[in-house]
């Protein structure tokens, strides 16, 4: 019998609802539901409170298999946290690069020069003078980056999403990869239209 089954059995034998048990050991009802569904394992202090409340031994309530499962869940949570942080940070990095990388005389690319247009400026200028394709790609990229940040924040903060660690990790990783792809596409477009964008500066 696993921990989730032992906990549910103890709760039902004592005629307790999940909410009543949660109030007794000072945790949320969702925490009890998560433990009984096998989506998580309580920390040491919660295990101690459960043992005191039901008057059982910790070794009986949480066996070695459960401890291994707890370690596995912890590793999954850490990986989910890392992917969520990447989802928040990487779009900001791309936007920062977009506003700080500039193109001067072909093929010189400089970083954070003073009073020079960024490569975002070149894309907008090119879109206004030649075609709207680059401009549309730029705004689609912005939408992708904003969505990446939004979902990453939600995956780290919303309990309902945090339970689905595998799905959240997959979406976060996919969003980060798509964000990088959009940045590379914008960069390639900017470099490939050098005949248009380099008119800002004289060619030597």
CSV table of C-alpha atoms in Angstrom, one decimal, residues 14-161:
chain,number,residue,atom,x,y,z
A,14,UNK,CA,-11.7,8.7,11.0
A,15,UNK,CA,-14.7,10.1,9.1
A,16,UNK,CA,-12.9,13.2,7.8
A,17,UNK,CA,-13.3,15.1,4.6
A,18,UNK,CA,-10.3,16.4,2.8
A,19,UNK,CA,-11.1,19.9,4.0
A,20,UNK,CA,-11.5,18.8,7.6
A,21,UNK,CA,-8.2,17.0,7.6
A,22,UNK,CA,-6.5,20.0,5.9
A,23,UNK,CA,-7.7,22.4,8.6
A,24,UNK,CA,-6.5,20.0,11.3
A,25,UNK,CA,-2.9,19.9,10.1
A,26,UNK,CA,-3.0,23.5,8.7
A,27,UNK,CA,-2.6,22.9,5.0
A,28,UNK,CA,-4.8,23.6,2.0
A,29,UNK,CA,-7.5,21.1,0.9
A,30,UNK,CA,-5.8,21.0,-2.5
A,31,UNK,CA,-2.6,19.7,-0.8
A,32,UNK,CA,-4.6,16.8,0.7
A,33,UNK,CA,-6.1,16.1,-2.7
A,34,UNK,CA,-2.7,16.1,-4.3
A,35,UNK,CA,-1.3,13.7,-1.8
A,36,UNK,CA,-4.2,11.3,-2.1
A,37,UNK,CA,-4.0,11.4,-5.9
A,38,UNK,CA,-0.3,10.6,-5.8
A,39,UNK,CA,0.8,13.9,-7.4
A,40,UNK,CA,2.9,14.9,-4.5
A,41,UNK,CA,4.4,13.8,-1.1
A,42,UNK,CA,4.2,16.0,2.0
A,43,UNK,CA,7.3,17.5,3.4
A,44,UNK,CA,8.8,16.4,6.7
A,45,UNK,CA,6.8,18.8,8.9
A,46,UNK,CA,3.5,17.8,7.3
A,47,UNK,CA,4.4,14.1,7.6
A,48,UNK,CA,5.1,14.7,11.3
A,49,UNK,CA,1.7,16.5,11.7
A,50,UNK,CA,-0.1,13.6,10.0
A,51,UNK,CA,1.6,11.1,12.2
A,52,UNK,CA,0.7,13.0,15.4
A,53,UNK,CA,-2.9,13.5,14.3
A,54,UNK,CA,-3.5,9.8,13.3
A,55,UNK,CA,-1.2,8.5,16.0
A,56,UNK,CA,0.8,6.3,13.5
A,57,UNK,CA,4.5,5.8,13.0
A,58,UNK,CA,6.3,7.7,10.2
A,59,UNK,CA,7.9,4.5,8.9
A,60,UNK,CA,4.4,3.0,8.4
A,61,UNK,CA,2.9,6.1,6.8
A,62,UNK,CA,5.8,6.9,4.5
A,63,UNK,CA,7.9,3.9,3.4
A,64,UNK,CA,11.0,3.7,1.3
A,65,UNK,CA,9.2,3.5,-2.0
A,66,UNK,CA,7.3,6.7,-1.2
A,67,UNK,CA,10.6,8.4,-0.3
A,68,UNK,CA,12.1,7.5,-3.6
A,69,UNK,CA,8.9,8.8,-5.3
A,70,UNK,CA,9.3,12.0,-3.4
A,71,UNK,CA,12.9,12.4,-4.6
A,72,UNK,CA,11.7,11.8,-8.2
A,73,UNK,CA,8.9,14.4,-7.8
A,74,UNK,CA,11.3,16.9,-6.4
A,75,UNK,CA,13.6,16.5,-9.4
A,76,UNK,CA,10.7,17.0,-11.8
A,77,UNK,CA,9.6,20.1,-9.9
A,78,UNK,CA,13.1,21.5,-10.1
A,79,UNK,CA,13.2,20.9,-13.9
A,80,UNK,CA,9.8,22.5,-14.3
A,81,UNK,CA,11.0,25.5,-12.3
A,82,UNK,CA,14.1,25.8,-14.5
A,83,UNK,CA,12.0,25.7,-17.7
A,84,UNK,CA,9.6,28.2,-16.3
A,85,UNK,CA,12.4,30.6,-15.4
A,86,UNK,CA,13.8,30.2,-18.9
A,87,UNK,CA,10.4,30.9,-20.3
A,88,UNK,CA,10.3,34.2,-18.4
A,89,UNK,CA,13.9,35.3,-19.1
A,90,UNK,CA,14.6,34.3,-22.7
A,91,UNK,CA,12.0,36.6,-24.4
A,92,UNK,CA,13.4,39.5,-22.4
A,93,UNK,CA,16.9,38.7,-23.5
A,94,UNK,CA,15.7,38.6,-27.2
A,95,UNK,CA,14.0,41.9,-26.9
A,96,UNK,CA,17.0,43.4,-25.2
A,97,UNK,CA,19.2,42.2,-28.0
A,98,UNK,CA,16.7,43.5,-30.5
A,99,UNK,CA,17.0,47.0,-29.1
A,100,UNK,CA,20.8,47.0,-28.5
A,101,UNK,CA,22.3,45.2,-31.5
A,102,UNK,CA,22.8,47.6,-34.4
A,103,UNK,CA,24.1,47.3,-38.0
A,104,UNK,CA,26.5,49.9,-39.3
A,105,UNK,CA,28.6,49.5,-42.3
A,106,UNK,CA,28.3,46.0,-43.8
A,107,UNK,CA,29.3,43.6,-42.3
A,108,UNK,CA,30.0,45.3,-38.9
A,109,UNK,CA,27.6,44.4,-36.1
A,110,UNK,CA,28.0,46.3,-32.9
A,111,UNK,CA,26.5,46.1,-29.5
A,112,UNK,CA,24.9,49.0,-27.7
A,113,UNK,CA,26.4,51.9,-29.7
A,114,UNK,CA,25.3,55.4,-28.8
A,115,UNK,CA,22.6,57.1,-30.9
A,116,UNK,CA,22.4,54.3,-33.5
A,117,UNK,CA,19.2,52.5,-34.6
A,118,UNK,CA,18.7,49.0,-33.3
A,119,UNK,CA,18.0,46.1,-35.7
A,120,UNK,CA,14.3,46.4,-34.7
A,121,UNK,CA,14.5,49.9,-36.1
A,122,UNK,CA,15.9,48.6,-39.3
A,123,UNK,CA,13.1,46.0,-39.6
A,124,UNK,CA,10.4,48.6,-39.0
A,125,UNK,CA,12.1,51.0,-41.5
A,126,UNK,CA,12.4,48.2,-44.1
A,127,UNK,CA,8.7,47.2,-43.6
A,128,UNK,CA,7.6,50.7,-44.1
A,129,UNK,CA,9.6,51.2,-47.3
A,130,UNK,CA,9.5,47.8,-48.9
A,131,UNK,CA,7.0,45.2,-47.6
A,132,UNK,CA,4.9,44.5,-44.6
A,133,UNK,CA,6.2,40.9,-44.3
A,134,UNK,CA,9.0,41.8,-41.9
A,135,UNK,CA,6.7,44.0,-39.9
A,136,UNK,CA,4.2,41.1,-39.5
A,137,UNK,CA,7.0,38.8,-38.5
A,138,UNK,CA,8.2,41.3,-36.0
A,139,UNK,CA,4.7,41.6,-34.3
A,140,UNK,CA,4.2,37.8,-34.5
A,141,UNK,CA,7.5,37.5,-32.7
A,142,UNK,CA,6.4,40.0,-30.0
A,143,UNK,CA,3.2,37.9,-29.6
A,144,UNK,CA,5.2,34.7,-29.2
A,145,UNK,CA,7.5,36.3,-26.7
A,146,UNK,CA,4.6,37.8,-24.7
A,147,UNK,CA,2.8,34.4,-24.7
A,148,UNK,CA,6.0,32.6,-23.6
A,149,UNK,CA,6.4,34.9,-20.6
A,150,UNK,CA,2.7,34.7,-19.7
A,151,UNK,CA,2.5,30.9,-19.8
A,152,UNK,CA,5.8,30.6,-17.9
A,153,UNK,CA,4.5,32.8,-15.1
A,154,UNK,CA,1.2,30.9,-15.0
A,155,UNK,CA,3.0,27.5,-14.9
A,156,UNK,CA,5.0,28.7,-11.9
A,157,UNK,CA,2.1,30.2,-9.9
A,158,UNK,CA,-1.2,28.5,-10.8
A,159,UNK,CA,-1.6,25.4,-8.7
A,160,UNK,CA,-3.8,23.7,-11.3
A,161,UNK,CA,-1.0,24.1,-13.9
